[in-house]
Short mmCIF file of C-alpha atoms in Angstrom, two decimals:
data_model
loop_
_atom_site.label_atom_id
_atom_site.label_comp_id
_atom_site.label_asym_id
_atom_site.label_seq_id
_atom_site.Cartn_x
_atom_site.Cartn_y
_atom_site.Cartn_z
CA MET A 272 69.79 43.69 166.81
CA LYS A 273 68.94 47.19 165.06
CA LYS A 274 65.86 47.35 167.06
CA PHE A 275 66.92 46.91 170.71
CA ALA A 276 69.80 49.67 170.50
CA ASN A 277 68.40 51.15 173.16
CA SER A 278 68.02 48.17 175.13
CA TYR A 279 71.48 46.84 174.61
CA ILE A 280 72.99 50.08 175.33
CA PHE A 281 71.83 50.53 178.60
CA ALA A 282 71.93 46.97 179.58
CA SER A 283 76.04 47.37 179.01
CA LEU A 284 76.01 50.70 180.92
CA PHE A 285 74.28 49.65 183.73
CA ILE A 286 76.89 45.80 183.65
CA PHE A 287 80.22 48.57 183.34
CA PHE A 288 78.80 50.99 186.25
CA SER A 289 78.36 48.18 188.97
CA LEU A 290 81.73 46.43 187.73
CA TRP A 291 83.19 49.68 188.01
CA ILE A 292 81.38 50.56 191.89
CA ARG A 293 83.73 47.27 192.32
CA LEU A 294 86.48 48.86 191.43
CA PHE A 295 87.20 52.69 191.67
CA ASP A 296 87.77 54.49 195.08
CA VAL A 297 87.03 51.41 197.16
CA GLN A 298 87.01 52.31 200.69
CA PRO A 299 86.15 51.25 204.07
CA VAL A 300 83.68 53.89 204.74
CA GLY A 301 80.52 52.67 205.52
CA PRO A 302 78.67 51.09 208.17
CA GLU A 303 80.98 48.95 210.22
CA GLY A 304 83.43 49.40 207.77
CA SER A 305 81.86 48.07 205.14
CA SER A 306 84.05 48.66 201.72
CA ILE A 307 82.25 51.52 199.20
CA GLY A 308 82.87 52.10 196.06
CA PHE A 309 83.10 55.83 194.50
CA ALA A 310 83.78 56.00 198.46
CA GLY A 311 85.04 60.28 197.75
CA LEU A 312 81.30 61.14 195.73
CA ASN A 313 79.60 58.62 197.28
CA VAL A 314 80.82 60.33 200.80
CA ALA A 315 80.45 63.99 199.70
CA VAL A 316 76.53 63.72 198.72
CA HIS A 317 75.54 61.81 202.01
CA GLU A 318 77.29 63.98 204.24
CA LEU A 319 75.01 66.90 202.10
CA PHE A 320 71.70 65.72 201.96
CA GLY A 321 72.21 63.87 205.70
CA MET A 322 69.08 61.70 206.47
CA HIS A 323 64.85 62.77 206.28
CA LEU A 324 62.76 60.59 207.15
CA PHE A 325 59.49 62.26 206.17
CA TRP A 326 61.39 61.24 202.31
CA TYR A 327 62.04 57.72 203.41
CA LYS A 328 57.86 57.00 204.27
CA LEU A 329 57.09 58.89 201.42
CA THR A 330 59.20 56.69 199.01
CA GLN A 331 58.53 53.95 200.53
CA LEU A 332 54.71 54.70 200.12
CA LEU A 333 55.29 55.44 196.49
CA GLY A 334 56.62 51.69 196.08
CA VAL A 335 53.47 50.51 197.19
CA ALA A 336 51.27 52.68 194.87
CA ALA A 337 53.79 51.42 192.57
CA ILE A 338 52.59 47.57 192.89
CA ALA A 339 49.13 48.78 193.05
CA VAL A 340 49.30 49.66 189.20
CA ALA A 341 51.17 46.22 188.67
CA ALA A 342 47.70 44.70 190.42
CA VAL A 343 45.60 46.43 188.45
CA PHE A 344 47.28 45.01 184.63
CA ALA A 345 47.82 41.39 186.34
CA VAL A 346 44.30 42.20 187.51
CA VAL A 347 42.98 43.03 183.03
CA GLY A 348 45.60 40.40 182.23
CA PHE A 349 43.73 37.91 183.94
CA ILE A 350 40.40 39.04 182.66
CA GLN A 351 41.33 39.02 179.49
CA LEU A 352 42.89 35.17 179.77
CA VAL A 353 39.65 34.59 181.30
CA GLN A 354 37.48 35.92 178.34
CA ARG A 355 39.73 35.22 175.54
CA LYS A 356 40.83 31.65 176.58
CA SER A 357 44.08 31.73 175.60
CA LEU A 358 47.31 33.30 176.65
CA LEU A 359 48.26 34.03 173.06
CA LYS A 360 45.15 36.28 172.73
CA VAL A 361 45.57 38.26 175.87
CA ASP A 362 47.02 42.10 174.51
CA LYS A 363 50.89 42.15 173.75
CA LYS A 364 51.05 45.02 176.30
CA ILE A 365 49.63 43.28 178.61
CA LEU A 366 52.05 40.40 178.23
CA MET A 367 55.03 42.14 177.45
CA LEU A 368 54.52 43.69 181.26
CA GLY A 369 53.91 40.60 182.80
CA VAL A 370 57.78 39.79 181.22
CA ILE A 371 59.23 43.08 182.50
CA TYR A 372 57.92 42.57 186.09
CA ILE A 373 59.14 39.00 186.56
CA LEU A 374 62.89 40.07 185.19
CA VAL A 375 62.21 42.87 187.99
CA ILE A 376 61.43 40.60 190.53
CA LEU A 377 64.29 38.18 189.41
CA LEU A 378 67.02 41.36 189.70
CA TYR A 379 65.79 42.03 192.58
CA VAL A 380 66.38 38.57 194.72
CA LEU A 381 69.48 38.26 192.85
CA PHE A 382 71.06 42.32 194.16
CA GLU A 383 69.36 40.64 197.59
CA LYS A 384 72.05 37.78 197.89
CA VAL A 385 74.89 39.37 195.74
CA PRO A 386 75.46 42.95 197.55
CA PHE A 387 77.66 45.23 195.99
CA ASN A 388 77.51 48.39 198.41
CA TYR A 389 75.39 48.03 201.41
CA ARG A 390 73.59 50.95 202.63
CA PRO A 391 74.86 54.35 204.63
CA VAL A 392 73.03 53.67 207.62
CA VAL A 393 71.90 50.46 209.43
CA LEU A 394 67.87 50.74 209.56
CA ASP A 395 67.39 48.01 211.80
CA PRO A 396 70.30 46.48 213.69
CA ALA A 397 68.85 43.10 214.24
CA GLU A 398 68.97 42.64 210.47
CA GLY A 399 72.62 44.19 210.58
CA LEU A 400 74.10 45.72 206.75
CA GLU A 401 71.55 45.47 204.35
CA PRO A 402 72.46 45.78 200.21
CA SER A 403 71.58 49.06 198.86
CA TYR A 404 73.06 48.43 195.09
CA PRO A 405 71.01 49.51 192.87
CA SER A 406 68.26 50.45 195.03
CA THR A 407 65.41 48.54 193.80
CA HIS A 408 63.12 50.83 195.33
CA THR A 409 63.95 53.14 192.45
CA MET A 410 63.77 50.55 190.39
CA ILE A 411 60.41 49.01 190.85
CA ILE A 412 58.85 52.34 190.66
CA LEU A 413 60.34 53.71 188.14
CA THR A 414 59.90 50.44 185.86
CA ILE A 415 56.29 50.24 186.25
CA PHE A 416 54.94 54.27 186.19
CA GLY A 417 57.92 54.06 183.25
CA THR A 418 56.16 51.44 181.16
CA ALA A 419 52.33 52.08 182.51
CA ILE A 420 52.85 55.79 180.27
CA GLY A 421 53.08 53.43 177.22
CA VAL A 422 49.85 51.27 177.81
CA ILE A 423 47.31 53.93 179.77
CA GLY A 424 46.31 55.21 176.56
CA ASP A 425 45.42 52.06 174.91
CA TYR A 426 42.44 51.34 178.38
CA LEU A 427 41.57 55.17 178.37
CA LYS A 428 39.89 57.37 175.73
CA ASN A 429 39.83 60.41 177.23
CA ALA A 430 42.54 61.98 176.01
CA LYS A 431 42.85 64.95 178.72
CA LEU A 432 42.39 62.08 181.39
CA VAL A 433 45.46 59.93 179.66
CA LEU A 434 47.60 63.33 179.45
CA LEU A 435 47.26 64.05 183.26
CA LEU A 436 47.57 60.58 184.41
CA LYS A 437 51.18 60.53 182.15
CA ILE A 438 52.04 63.14 183.82
CA ILE A 439 51.28 61.60 187.70
CA CYS A 440 53.32 58.80 186.32
CA LEU A 441 56.38 61.20 185.08
CA VAL A 442 56.37 63.15 188.79
CA ILE A 443 56.44 60.06 190.78
CA MET A 444 59.39 59.06 189.41
CA ALA A 445 60.94 62.68 189.83
CA VAL A 446 60.05 62.47 193.16
CA THR A 447 61.07 58.94 193.67
CA ILE A 448 64.55 59.74 192.46
CA VAL A 449 64.78 63.22 194.64
CA GLY A 450 63.74 61.61 197.73
CA ARG A 451 65.21 58.29 197.60
CA LEU A 452 68.32 60.69 197.39
CA ILE A 453 68.11 62.53 199.88
CA CYS A 454 66.28 60.45 202.56
CA GLY A 455 69.79 59.28 203.23
CA VAL A 456 69.47 55.28 203.09
CA HIS A 457 71.22 55.25 199.69
CA TRP A 458 74.39 56.01 198.16
CA PHE A 459 74.31 57.99 195.28
CA THR A 460 75.35 55.43 192.98
CA ASP A 461 72.88 52.90 194.59
CA ILE A 462 70.58 55.65 192.92
CA ALA A 463 72.68 56.25 189.80
CA GLY A 464 72.37 52.58 189.80
CA GLY A 465 68.66 51.94 189.58
CA VAL A 466 67.99 54.81 187.56
CA ILE A 467 70.21 53.08 184.52
CA ILE A 468 68.75 49.38 185.00
CA SER A 469 64.94 51.13 185.02
CA LEU A 470 65.67 52.72 181.84
CA PHE A 471 66.62 49.54 180.29
CA PHE A 472 63.77 48.13 181.20
CA ILE A 473 61.16 50.95 180.36
CA ASN A 474 63.12 50.74 176.37
CA LEU A 475 63.01 46.59 176.73
CA PHE A 476 59.03 47.11 177.12
CA ARG A 477 59.68 50.34 174.27
CA ASP A 478 60.98 47.48 171.92
CA LEU A 479 59.14 44.33 172.48
CA THR A 480 56.13 45.97 172.08
CA LYS A 481 57.07 48.51 168.79
CA GLU A 482 55.35 47.91 166.08
CA PRO A 483 56.87 46.75 163.16
CA ALA A 484 57.41 49.53 160.16
CA LYS A 485 55.40 49.20 156.85
#
């Protein structure tokens, strides 16, 4: 459907990119000889930035902030459900946020079980190799803050506060992309995949909540 055109584009791009990672320039350049797609590009970017634990810890904190934001919307939805006594009477945007969050969780679990690439470093020797594609941290933060931008104005009437919060969301999203890239625990393609799938979820949310043209 034309309404979901952007969602289809980003979903198709993510699928194509994910498959291409398993086919293009695959070399055993990861820890313990693990094979990595786009090896030349990924190794070059990783060597350029190195590893910076400050950015790793900062993006971890931003992940906690994202979960807190999702929890706030979940509480809003629960309060509406109790007060209105019907799931169908809960605000459409809150319901659709719930749908998006569930899809994100399902995809998170999927990519933990089906590794495309492994991290360029072993963070915990006891854990060994860890799946790294897509960057689910990037996916979660970008999706939660990206969809929050479309909801904030519905519950806050102060225009300046709404604008400030939207700017903060955008800054957090930008810091997440940059920070997750230069912290050194992901390959470049992990971040790219995380951004693409986030754009799919953000556009899907917009498509699901878009009011029909009058």
